[in-house]
Short mmCIF file of N, CA and C in Angstrom, two decimals:
data_model
loop_
_atom_site.label_atom_id
_atom_site.label_comp_id
_atom_site.label_asym_id
_atom_site.label_seq_id
_atom_site.Cartn_x
_atom_site.Cartn_y
_atom_site.Cartn_z
N UNK V 1 3.87 -16.24 5.82
CA UNK V 1 3.26 -15.77 6.20
C UNK V 1 1.94 -15.49 5.58
N UNK V 2 2.06 -15.96 3.98
CA UNK V 2 1.20 -16.02 3.21
C UNK V 2 0.48 -17.55 3.08
N UNK V 3 1.57 -18.33 3.64
CA UNK V 3 0.98 -19.84 3.67
C UNK V 3 0.10 -19.78 4.64
N UNK V 4 0.51 -19.46 5.64
CA UNK V 4 -0.38 -19.39 7.09
C UNK V 4 -1.23 -18.81 6.68
N UNK V 5 -1.99 -17.53 6.08
CA UNK V 5 -2.76 -16.84 5.82
C UNK V 5 -4.02 -17.40 4.39
N UNK V 6 -3.75 -18.04 3.86
CA UNK V 6 -4.08 -18.50 2.62
C UNK V 6 -4.62 -20.31 2.59
N UNK V 7 -3.77 -21.00 4.06
CA UNK V 7 -4.44 -22.26 3.51
C UNK V 7 -5.59 -22.35 4.07
N UNK V 8 -6.20 -24.05 3.93
CA UNK V 8 -7.65 -23.59 3.59
C UNK V 8 -7.62 -25.21 4.85
N UNK V 9 -6.92 -26.17 4.20
CA UNK V 9 -6.88 -27.48 5.23
C UNK V 9 -5.54 -27.97 5.65
N UNK V 10 -6.00 -29.13 6.66
CA UNK V 10 -5.30 -29.14 7.42
C UNK V 10 -5.61 -30.75 7.95
N UNK V 11 -4.12 -31.42 8.04
CA UNK V 11 -4.54 -33.01 7.74
C UNK V 11 -5.07 -33.38 9.64
N UNK V 12 -5.16 -34.85 9.78
CA UNK V 12 -4.96 -35.38 11.50
C UNK V 12 -4.46 -34.39 12.28
N UNK V 13 -2.78 -34.42 11.69
CA UNK V 13 -1.46 -33.94 12.67
C UNK V 13 -1.45 -32.45 12.96
N UNK V 14 -2.46 -31.60 12.07
CA UNK V 14 -2.94 -30.29 11.88
C UNK V 14 -1.76 -29.59 10.78
N UNK V 15 -1.39 -30.58 10.18
CA UNK V 15 -0.42 -29.96 8.46
C UNK V 15 -0.98 -29.27 7.43
N UNK V 16 -0.55 -28.37 6.89
CA UNK V 16 -1.30 -28.11 6.07
C UNK V 16 -1.17 -28.87 4.72
N UNK V 17 -2.71 -29.15 4.00
CA UNK V 17 -2.47 -30.01 2.90
C UNK V 17 -1.11 -29.19 1.79
N UNK V 18 -0.33 -30.18 1.57
CA UNK V 18 0.66 -29.94 0.75
C UNK V 18 0.46 -29.74 -0.86
N UNK V 19 -1.10 -29.98 -1.04
CA UNK V 19 -1.26 -29.67 -2.43
C UNK V 19 -1.42 -28.04 -2.80
N UNK V 20 -1.92 -27.66 -1.93
CA UNK V 20 -2.45 -26.45 -2.21
C UNK V 20 -1.35 -25.14 -1.70
N UNK V 21 -0.13 -25.80 -1.02
CA UNK V 21 1.21 -24.52 -0.59
C UNK V 21 1.72 -23.81 -1.23
N UNK V 22 2.10 -24.25 -2.46
CA UNK V 22 2.22 -23.19 -3.62
C UNK V 22 1.78 -23.05 -4.98
N UNK V 23 0.09 -22.67 -4.47
CA UNK V 23 -0.43 -22.51 -5.51
C UNK V 23 -0.57 -20.93 -6.14
N UNK V 24 -0.14 -20.93 -7.23
CA UNK V 24 0.16 -19.39 -7.89
C UNK V 24 -1.10 -19.30 -8.80
N UNK V 25 -2.05 -18.18 -8.22
CA UNK V 25 -3.19 -17.83 -9.40
C UNK V 25 -2.55 -16.76 -9.97
N UNK V 26 -2.76 -16.29 -11.03
CA UNK V 26 -2.52 -15.33 -12.10
C UNK V 26 -3.92 -14.77 -12.40
N UNK V 27 -4.04 -13.26 -12.48
CA UNK V 27 -5.24 -12.71 -12.98
C UNK V 27 -4.77 -12.07 -14.50
N UNK V 28 -5.35 -12.33 -15.33
CA UNK V 28 -5.40 -11.57 -16.80
C UNK V 28 -5.64 -10.03 -16.54
N UNK V 29 -5.01 -8.92 -16.53
CA UNK V 29 -5.97 -7.45 -16.96
C UNK V 29 -5.76 -7.06 -17.90
N UNK V 30 -6.29 -5.96 -18.69
CA UNK V 30 -6.11 -5.33 -20.07
C UNK V 30 -6.29 -3.76 -19.08
N UNK V 31 -5.23 -2.86 -19.47
CA UNK V 31 -5.32 -1.70 -18.57
C UNK V 31 -5.42 -0.73 -20.00
N UNK V 32 -6.22 0.56 -20.60
CA UNK V 32 -6.08 1.59 -21.47
C UNK V 32 -5.88 2.62 -20.59
N UNK V 33 -4.79 3.20 -21.32
CA UNK V 33 -4.14 4.46 -20.58
C UNK V 33 -4.31 4.96 -21.96
N UNK V 34 -5.00 6.39 -22.00
CA UNK V 34 -4.83 7.14 -23.30
C UNK V 34 -5.16 6.45 -24.74
N UNK V 35 -3.85 6.46 -25.74
CA UNK V 35 -3.83 5.61 -27.02
C UNK V 35 -3.20 3.91 -26.68
N UNK V 36 -2.58 4.03 -25.49
CA UNK V 36 -2.07 2.45 -25.25
C UNK V 36 -2.98 1.54 -24.47
N UNK V 37 -2.82 0.48 -24.98
CA UNK V 37 -3.69 -0.84 -24.73
C UNK V 37 -3.09 -1.87 -24.01
N UNK V 38 -2.79 -2.09 -22.59
CA UNK V 38 -2.13 -3.57 -22.45
C UNK V 38 -3.00 -4.49 -21.85
N UNK V 39 -2.57 -5.87 -22.46
CA UNK V 39 -2.88 -6.87 -21.39
C UNK V 39 -1.77 -7.54 -20.62
N UNK V 40 -1.50 -8.03 -19.44
CA UNK V 40 -0.77 -9.04 -18.94
C UNK V 40 -1.36 -9.94 -17.44
N UNK V 41 -0.41 -9.67 -16.47
CA UNK V 41 -0.91 -10.90 -16.17
C UNK V 41 -0.20 -10.18 -14.45
N UNK V 42 -1.32 -10.23 -13.78
CA UNK V 42 -0.86 -10.17 -12.65
C UNK V 42 -0.73 -11.48 -11.53
N UNK V 43 0.19 -11.70 -10.39
CA UNK V 43 0.02 -12.59 -9.32
C UNK V 43 -1.05 -12.64 -8.65
N UNK V 44 -2.00 -12.98 -7.93
CA UNK V 44 -2.68 -13.08 -7.08
C UNK V 44 -2.43 -14.11 -5.49
N UNK V 45 -1.94 -12.91 -4.62
CA UNK V 45 -1.74 -14.08 -3.24
C UNK V 45 -3.39 -14.42 -2.76
N UNK V 46 -4.19 -13.93 -2.76
CA UNK V 46 -5.37 -14.36 -2.25
C UNK V 46 -6.95 -13.71 -2.31
N UNK V 47 -7.98 -14.11 -2.36
CA UNK V 47 -9.28 -13.69 -2.82
C UNK V 47 -10.49 -13.59 -1.56
N UNK V 48 -10.70 -12.97 -0.82
CA UNK V 48 -11.37 -12.43 0.58
C UNK V 48 -12.91 -13.13 -0.23
N UNK V 49 -13.50 -14.31 0.33
CA UNK V 49 -14.71 -14.73 -0.44
C UNK V 49 -15.88 -13.52 0.09
N UNK V 50 -15.18 -13.33 1.61
CA UNK V 50 -16.69 -12.06 2.33
C UNK V 50 -16.58 -10.61 1.44
N UNK V 51 -15.57 -10.39 1.06
CA UNK V 51 -15.49 -8.91 0.31
C UNK V 51 -15.85 -9.45 -1.16
N UNK V 52 -15.47 -10.71 -1.91
CA UNK V 52 -14.94 -10.56 -3.36
C UNK V 52 -14.03 -9.72 -3.84
N UNK V 53 -12.67 -9.69 -2.97
CA UNK V 53 -11.72 -8.83 -3.42
C UNK V 53 -10.42 -9.27 -3.36
N UNK V 54 -9.78 -9.65 -4.53
CA UNK V 54 -8.40 -10.14 -4.09
C UNK V 54 -7.60 -8.79 -2.99
N UNK V 55 -6.90 -10.05 -2.53
CA UNK V 55 -5.28 -9.43 -1.78
C UNK V 55 -4.36 -10.06 -1.83
N UNK V 56 -3.49 -8.70 -1.80
CA UNK V 56 -1.78 -8.79 -1.43
C UNK V 56 -1.44 -9.08 -0.21
N UNK V 57 -0.86 -9.65 -0.08
CA UNK V 57 0.18 -10.47 1.05
C UNK V 57 1.27 -9.99 1.27
N UNK V 58 1.89 -8.51 2.07
CA UNK V 58 3.32 -8.43 2.33
C UNK V 58 3.58 -8.40 3.60
N UNK V 59 4.76 -8.67 3.89
CA UNK V 59 5.62 -8.15 5.32
C UNK V 59 6.55 -7.75 5.36
N UNK V 60 6.92 -6.91 6.14
CA UNK V 60 8.04 -6.35 6.23
C UNK V 60 8.55 -5.91 7.69
N UNK V 61 9.55 -5.52 7.97
CA UNK V 61 10.39 -5.00 9.31
C UNK V 61 9.09 -3.75 9.38
N UNK V 62 8.86 -3.58 10.92
CA UNK V 62 8.56 -2.73 11.85
C UNK V 62 9.18 -0.86 10.90
N UNK V 63 8.32 -0.39 11.06
CA UNK V 63 8.79 0.72 10.39
C UNK V 63 8.63 2.04 11.80
N UNK V 64 9.41 2.46 12.46
CA UNK V 64 9.37 3.10 13.96
C UNK V 64 10.26 4.72 13.67
N UNK V 65 11.34 4.58 13.21
CA UNK V 65 11.70 5.99 12.75
C UNK V 65 10.89 7.13 11.73
N UNK V 66 11.34 8.67 12.18
CA UNK V 66 10.56 9.58 11.51
C UNK V 66 11.52 8.84 9.95
N UNK V 67 12.56 8.85 9.96
CA UNK V 67 13.21 8.21 8.27
C UNK V 67 12.51 6.97 7.90
N UNK V 68 12.27 6.13 8.46
CA UNK V 68 11.54 4.98 8.25
C UNK V 68 9.93 4.93 7.82
N UNK V 69 9.29 5.54 8.33
CA UNK V 69 7.85 6.37 8.17
C UNK V 69 8.08 6.72 6.74
N UNK V 70 8.92 7.60 6.81
CA UNK V 70 9.06 8.30 4.97
C UNK V 70 9.69 7.62 4.50
N UNK V 71 10.64 7.02 4.27
CA UNK V 71 10.99 5.33 3.03
C UNK V 71 9.51 5.11 2.80
N UNK V 72 9.29 4.81 3.68
CA UNK V 72 7.96 3.36 3.61
C UNK V 72 7.05 4.45 2.92
N UNK V 73 6.67 5.51 3.04
CA UNK V 73 4.95 5.85 2.20
C UNK V 73 5.96 6.62 0.70
N UNK V 74 7.10 6.91 0.83
CA UNK V 74 7.78 7.42 -0.76
C UNK V 74 7.92 6.59 -1.49
N UNK V 75 8.25 5.22 -0.67
CA UNK V 75 8.89 4.16 -1.94
C UNK V 75 8.08 2.77 -2.14
N UNK V 76 8.27 2.60 -0.52
CA UNK V 76 7.14 0.85 -0.52
C UNK V 76 5.71 1.09 -1.02
N UNK V 77 5.07 1.92 -0.18
CA UNK V 77 3.61 2.26 -0.26
C UNK V 77 3.55 2.45 -1.59
N UNK V 78 4.19 3.41 -2.28
CA UNK V 78 4.24 3.40 -3.99
C UNK V 78 4.06 2.29 -4.87
N UNK V 79 5.57 1.69 -4.50
CA UNK V 79 5.18 0.48 -5.01
C UNK V 79 3.94 -0.69 -4.95
N UNK V 80 3.70 -0.42 -3.42
CA UNK V 80 2.41 -1.52 -3.13
C UNK V 80 0.82 -0.92 -3.81
N UNK V 81 1.25 0.16 -4.16
CA UNK V 81 0.13 0.83 -4.58
C UNK V 81 0.13 0.63 -6.46
N UNK V 82 1.13 0.79 -6.78
CA UNK V 82 1.22 0.50 -8.44
C UNK V 82 0.81 -0.70 -8.77
N UNK V 83 1.56 -1.64 -8.17
CA UNK V 83 1.11 -3.14 -8.16
C UNK V 83 0.02 -3.38 -8.33
N UNK V 84 -0.87 -2.97 -6.96
CA UNK V 84 -2.17 -3.21 -7.23
C UNK V 84 -2.94 -2.85 -7.65
N UNK V 85 -2.86 -1.54 -7.79
CA UNK V 85 -3.82 -0.36 -8.52
C UNK V 85 -3.66 -1.65 -10.46
N UNK V 86 -2.55 -1.85 -10.77
CA UNK V 86 -2.58 -1.79 -12.34
C UNK V 86 -2.96 -3.28 -12.02
N UNK V 87 -3.22 -4.41 -11.27
CA UNK V 87 -3.07 -5.84 -11.27
C UNK V 87 -4.82 -5.67 -10.73
N UNK V 88 -5.72 -4.78 -10.17
CA UNK V 88 -6.82 -5.15 -10.06
C UNK V 88 -7.41 -5.42 -8.67
N UNK V 89 -5.91 -5.27 -7.54
CA UNK V 89 -6.05 -5.76 -6.21
C UNK V 89 -6.49 -4.84 -5.50
N UNK V 90 -7.41 -5.18 -4.60
CA UNK V 90 -8.25 -4.41 -4.20
C UNK V 90 -7.53 -4.07 -2.65
N UNK V 91 -7.14 -5.10 -1.80
CA UNK V 91 -6.71 -5.12 -0.81
C UNK V 91 -5.22 -5.38 -0.17
N UNK V 92 -4.70 -4.61 0.11
CA UNK V 92 -2.73 -5.29 0.96
C UNK V 92 -2.85 -5.36 2.28
N UNK V 93 -2.84 -6.58 2.42
CA UNK V 93 -2.51 -6.84 4.06
C UNK V 93 -1.21 -7.00 4.65
N UNK V 94 -0.64 -6.36 5.20
CA UNK V 94 0.86 -6.25 5.75
C UNK V 94 1.46 -6.84 6.98
N UNK V 95 2.14 -7.82 7.50
CA UNK V 95 2.47 -8.09 8.76
C UNK V 95 3.14 -7.55 8.97
N UNK V 96 3.72 -6.77 10.37
CA UNK V 96 4.74 -6.13 10.54
C UNK V 96 5.73 -7.03 11.31
N UNK V 97 7.08 -7.02 10.92
CA UNK V 97 7.69 -8.18 11.83
C UNK V 97 8.94 -7.26 12.97
N UNK V 98 8.68 -7.94 13.84
CA UNK V 98 10.39 -7.65 14.38
C UNK V 98 11.17 -7.79 14.59
N UNK V 99 12.26 -7.85 15.45
CA UNK V 99 14.26 -7.89 15.09
C UNK V 99 13.82 -9.43 14.63
N UNK V 100 13.39 -10.32 15.43
CA UNK V 100 13.43 -11.63 15.61
C UNK V 100 13.12 -12.08 14.29
N UNK V 101 12.10 -11.54 13.78
CA UNK V 101 11.26 -11.88 12.03
C UNK V 101 9.76 -12.55 12.70
N UNK V 102 9.14 -11.97 13.75
CA UNK V 102 8.04 -12.55 13.91
C UNK V 102 6.68 -11.34 13.64
N UNK V 103 6.15 -11.74 12.99
CA UNK V 103 4.77 -10.54 12.77
C UNK V 103 4.06 -10.40 13.74
N UNK V 104 4.31 -9.35 14.37
CA UNK V 104 3.77 -8.80 15.97
C UNK V 104 2.29 -7.84 15.52
N UNK V 105 2.18 -7.34 14.35
CA UNK V 105 1.08 -6.44 14.29
C UNK V 105 0.74 -6.75 12.32
N UNK V 106 -0.71 -6.40 12.32
CA UNK V 106 -1.17 -6.81 11.00
C UNK V 106 -1.64 -5.51 10.56
N UNK V 107 -1.89 -4.78 9.60
CA UNK V 107 -2.69 -3.85 8.88
C UNK V 107 -2.82 -3.72 7.46
N UNK V 108 -4.14 -3.70 7.34
CA UNK V 108 -4.85 -3.62 6.19
C UNK V 108 -5.41 -2.51 5.31
N UNK V 109 -4.29 -1.83 3.58
CA UNK V 109 -4.42 -0.88 3.00
C UNK V 109 -5.71 -0.98 1.87
N UNK V 110 -6.84 -0.21 1.57
CA UNK V 110 -6.91 -0.47 1.04
C UNK V 110 -6.67 0.44 -0.53
N UNK V 111 -6.24 -0.41 -1.48
CA UNK V 111 -5.64 0.36 -2.42
C UNK V 111 -5.96 1.37 -2.96
N UNK V 112 -7.45 2.01 -3.50
CA UNK V 112 -8.05 3.19 -3.79
C UNK V 112 -8.06 4.36 -2.53
N UNK V 113 -8.11 3.68 -1.48
CA UNK V 113 -6.66 4.71 -0.63
C UNK V 113 -5.87 5.01 -0.15
N UNK V 114 -4.86 4.29 -0.55
CA UNK V 114 -3.65 4.94 -0.65
C UNK V 114 -3.64 6.50 -0.79
N UNK V 115 -3.24 6.50 -2.44
CA UNK V 115 -3.02 7.79 -2.62
C UNK V 115 -3.93 9.01 -2.20
N UNK V 116 -2.63 9.81 -1.43
CA UNK V 116 -3.61 11.08 -0.41
C UNK V 116 -2.59 12.39 -0.91
N UNK V 117 -3.34 13.24 -0.63
CA UNK V 117 -2.21 14.35 -0.63
C UNK V 117 -1.07 14.50 0.74
N UNK V 118 -1.51 13.65 1.44
CA UNK V 118 0.05 13.84 2.29
C UNK V 118 1.24 13.26 1.90
N UNK V 119 1.00 11.72 1.26
CA UNK V 119 2.07 11.31 0.41
C UNK V 119 3.04 12.27 -0.68
N UNK V 120 4.31 12.01 -0.72
CA UNK V 120 5.12 12.49 -1.82
C UNK V 120 5.07 12.23 -3.39
N UNK V 121 4.14 11.24 -3.24
CA UNK V 121 3.82 11.38 -5.11
C UNK V 121 2.26 11.17 -5.29
N UNK V 122 1.92 11.15 -6.38
CA UNK V 122 0.63 11.76 -7.11
C UNK V 122 0.73 10.85 -7.88
N UNK V 123 -0.81 9.93 -7.93
CA UNK V 123 -1.39 8.87 -8.69
C UNK V 123 -0.95 9.69 -10.42
N UNK V 124 -1.74 10.74 -10.54
CA UNK V 124 -1.87 11.53 -11.92
C UNK V 124 -0.60 11.37 -12.04
N UNK V 125 0.09 12.05 -11.61
CA UNK V 125 1.53 12.09 -12.47
C UNK V 125 2.26 10.51 -12.35
N UNK V 126 2.08 10.08 -11.73
CA UNK V 126 2.17 8.49 -12.04
C UNK V 126 1.91 7.36 -13.49
N UNK V 127 0.48 8.05 -13.60
CA UNK V 127 -0.10 7.67 -14.78
C UNK V 127 0.25 8.61 -16.05
N UNK V 128 0.42 10.16 -16.27
CA UNK V 128 1.18 10.54 -16.68
C UNK V 128 1.97 10.16 -17.79
N UNK V 129 3.58 9.58 -16.53
CA UNK V 129 4.53 9.00 -16.69
C UNK V 129 4.17 7.93 -17.20
N UNK V 130 3.41 6.98 -17.10
CA UNK V 130 3.47 5.61 -17.83
C UNK V 130 3.11 5.57 -19.00
N UNK V 131 2.20 6.83 -19.10
CA UNK V 131 1.55 7.36 -20.49
C UNK V 131 2.86 7.34 -21.29
N UNK V 132 3.60 8.56 -20.91
CA UNK V 132 4.62 8.83 -21.73
C UNK V 132 5.70 8.15 -21.97
N UNK V 133 5.98 6.96 -21.17
CA UNK V 133 7.05 6.05 -21.31
C UNK V 133 6.40 4.90 -22.21
N UNK V 134 5.07 4.52 -22.13
CA UNK V 134 4.80 3.57 -23.38
C UNK V 134 4.65 4.31 -24.49
N UNK V 135 4.76 5.40 -24.50
CA UNK V 135 4.77 6.24 -26.37
C UNK V 135 6.15 5.90 -26.81
N UNK V 136 6.94 6.57 -25.81
CA UNK V 136 8.54 6.23 -26.02
C UNK V 136 8.45 4.93 -26.33
N UNK V 137 8.57 4.09 -25.50
CA UNK V 137 8.59 2.25 -26.00
C UNK V 137 7.84 1.64 -27.75
N UNK V 138 7.46 2.44 -27.86
CA UNK V 138 6.02 2.65 -29.11
C UNK V 138 7.22 3.03 -30.29
N UNK V 139 7.91 4.11 -29.99
CA UNK V 139 8.49 4.51 -30.89
C UNK V 139 9.99 4.00 -31.01
N UNK V 140 10.46 3.50 -30.18
CA UNK V 140 11.55 2.82 -29.61
C UNK V 140 11.94 1.40 -30.70
N UNK V 141 10.27 1.04 -30.31
CA UNK V 141 10.31 -0.34 -31.06
C UNK V 141 9.79 -0.13 -32.94
N UNK V 142 9.14 1.31 -33.36
CA UNK V 142 8.90 1.36 -34.58
C UNK V 142 10.11 1.69 -35.14
N UNK V 143 11.26 2.13 -34.52
CA UNK V 143 12.39 2.83 -35.37
C UNK V 143 13.10 1.23 -36.04
N UNK V 144 12.79 0.06 -35.41
CA UNK V 144 13.63 -0.61 -35.90
C UNK V 144 12.59 -1.59 -36.74
N UNK V 145 11.27 -1.64 -36.43
CA UNK V 145 10.29 -2.21 -37.27
C UNK V 145 10.57 -3.28 -38.08
N UNK V 146 11.15 -3.51 -36.85
CA UNK V 146 11.68 -5.88 -36.92
C UNK V 146 10.96 -5.93 -36.04
N UNK V 147 11.00 -7.33 -36.25
CA UNK V 147 10.50 -8.17 -34.96
C UNK V 147 10.31 -9.71 -35.55
N UNK V 148 9.68 -10.23 -36.48
CA UNK V 148 8.90 -11.48 -36.52
C UNK V 148 10.06 -12.39 -37.77
N UNK V 149 11.25 -11.37 -38.35
CA UNK V 149 11.66 -11.80 -39.59
C UNK V 149 12.98 -12.47 -38.98
N UNK V 150 13.56 -11.11 -37.91
CA UNK V 150 15.28 -11.06 -37.31
C UNK V 150 14.49 -11.98 -35.75
N UNK V 151 13.51 -11.64 -35.25
CA UNK V 151 13.32 -11.93 -33.81
C UNK V 151 14.27 -11.22 -33.22
N UNK V 152 13.90 -9.90 -33.22
CA UNK V 152 14.36 -8.75 -32.55
C UNK V 152 13.78 -8.45 -31.29
N UNK V 153 14.46 -8.49 -29.91
CA UNK V 153 14.26 -8.54 -28.95
C UNK V 153 14.73 -6.98 -28.58
N UNK V 154 13.32 -6.13 -27.59
CA UNK V 154 13.79 -5.09 -27.72
C UNK V 154 13.94 -5.09 -25.77
N UNK V 155 15.25 -4.50 -25.27
CA UNK V 155 15.34 -4.75 -23.77
C UNK V 155 15.47 -2.79 -23.28
N UNK V 156 14.46 -3.15 -23.01
CA UNK V 156 14.42 -1.63 -21.52
C UNK V 156 15.04 -2.01 -20.07
N UNK V 157 15.99 -0.95 -19.57
CA UNK V 157 16.74 -1.34 -18.25
C UNK V 157 16.71 -0.06 -18.02
N UNK V 158 16.35 0.51 -16.60
CA UNK V 158 16.82 1.67 -15.57
C UNK V 158 18.02 1.57 -15.37
N UNK V 159 18.49 2.69 -15.56
CA UNK V 159 20.30 2.69 -15.15
C UNK V 159 20.74 3.18 -14.54
N UNK V 160 19.53 4.48 -14.24
CA UNK V 160 19.18 5.25 -13.01
C UNK V 160 18.28 5.69 -12.65
N UNK V 161 18.31 6.49 -11.32
CA UNK V 161 16.50 7.13 -11.25
C UNK V 161 15.72 7.89 -12.30
N UNK V 162 16.94 8.32 -13.24
CA UNK V 162 15.96 9.10 -14.30
C UNK V 162 16.65 8.59 -15.49
N UNK V 163 17.21 7.66 -15.90
CA UNK V 163 17.46 6.69 -17.21
C UNK V 163 17.11 5.86 -17.49
N UNK V 164 16.46 5.16 -18.65
CA UNK V 164 16.19 4.22 -19.04
C UNK V 164 16.65 4.38 -20.57
N UNK V 165 17.41 2.47 -20.59
CA UNK V 165 17.92 2.75 -21.75
C UNK V 165 17.55 1.71 -22.44
N UNK V 166 17.49 2.23 -23.77
CA UNK V 166 16.96 0.51 -24.82
C UNK V 166 18.08 0.00 -25.90
N UNK V 167 18.45 -1.08 -25.97
CA UNK V 167 18.91 -2.36 -26.57
C UNK V 167 18.46 -2.99 -27.09
N UNK V 168 18.77 -3.31 -28.36
CA UNK V 168 18.22 -4.74 -28.92
C UNK V 168 18.94 -5.67 -29.24
N UNK V 169 18.85 -7.01 -29.54
CA UNK V 169 19.49 -7.76 -29.31
C UNK V 169 18.36 -9.21 -30.17
N UNK V 170 18.96 -9.78 -31.13
CA UNK V 170 18.51 -11.24 -31.64
C UNK V 170 18.84 -12.82 -30.46
N UNK V 171 19.85 -11.81 -29.82
CA UNK V 171 20.10 -13.34 -28.76
C UNK V 171 19.17 -14.60 -28.04
N UNK V 172 19.18 -15.77 -29.09
CA UNK V 172 17.88 -16.52 -28.29
C UNK V 172 17.45 -16.55 -26.84
N UNK V 173 18.56 -16.21 -25.82
CA UNK V 173 18.45 -16.05 -24.71
C UNK V 173 17.19 -15.56 -24.06
N UNK V 174 17.13 -14.11 -24.96
CA UNK V 174 16.17 -12.98 -24.49
C UNK V 174 14.52 -13.46 -24.75
N UNK V 175 14.48 -14.51 -25.88
CA UNK V 175 12.99 -14.56 -26.75
C UNK V 175 12.71 -15.75 -25.76
N UNK V 176 11.30 -15.02 -26.10
CA UNK V 176 10.18 -16.13 -24.97
C UNK V 176 9.05 -16.55 -25.66
N UNK V 177 9.11 -15.70 -26.73
CA UNK V 177 7.44 -16.26 -27.96
C UNK V 177 7.75 -17.02 -28.41
N UNK V 178 6.56 -18.42 -28.04
CA UNK V 178 7.24 -19.96 -28.89
C UNK V 178 7.66 -19.58 -30.41
N UNK V 179 7.91 -20.63 -31.22
CA UNK V 179 7.50 -20.36 -32.36
C UNK V 179 5.76 -20.62 -33.07
N UNK V 180 5.27 -21.19 -32.44
CA UNK V 180 3.82 -21.51 -33.25
C UNK V 180 3.50 -20.10 -33.09
N UNK V 181 3.42 -19.38 -31.99
CA UNK V 181 2.92 -18.01 -31.96
C UNK V 181 3.78 -17.30 -32.89
N UNK V 182 4.97 -17.14 -32.61
CA UNK V 182 5.62 -16.23 -34.33
C UNK V 182 4.99 -16.80 -35.55
N UNK V 183 4.91 -17.83 -36.07
CA UNK V 183 4.39 -17.99 -37.31
C UNK V 183 2.87 -18.14 -37.89
N UNK V 184 1.87 -17.63 -36.68
CA UNK V 184 0.70 -17.54 -37.23
C UNK V 184 0.37 -16.87 -37.74
#
């Protein structure tokens, strides 16, 4: 669906220009949350020239039962909102698929309008959690106090709904910063 919505050129046979099919665009973001400053990238699916905004494109199976609708609001919409809010994406365009996998309905969600009192989560609580998590991560990293000498990598993993584990390793498989960056 992403390809069909974002393609811009076709040849004489009606085929999409293959050079543009797999384009990935990244947006560099800076986010300040209380005492924390983050720089990270977000993959951008599309840019709407008419509105001047970035668009996230999603597909999912139709939600029809009350249980499916609740799960959509509780989990999927939360993930979409968090990804788009942090990434600076203003619109989420979702194609809803039938049982055969065909998109039969499209719906647009404005990121800023997603949080509302009817949802089972609150954006203020989520940002507070992120602030607390970043504070905890800084403390965990500060305890070891080593990185550049021993190339210590900190691994944070969620083991269940409420537990985040922290481990360190010097295993080169986990190291991703290039040598030139570390020796500067």
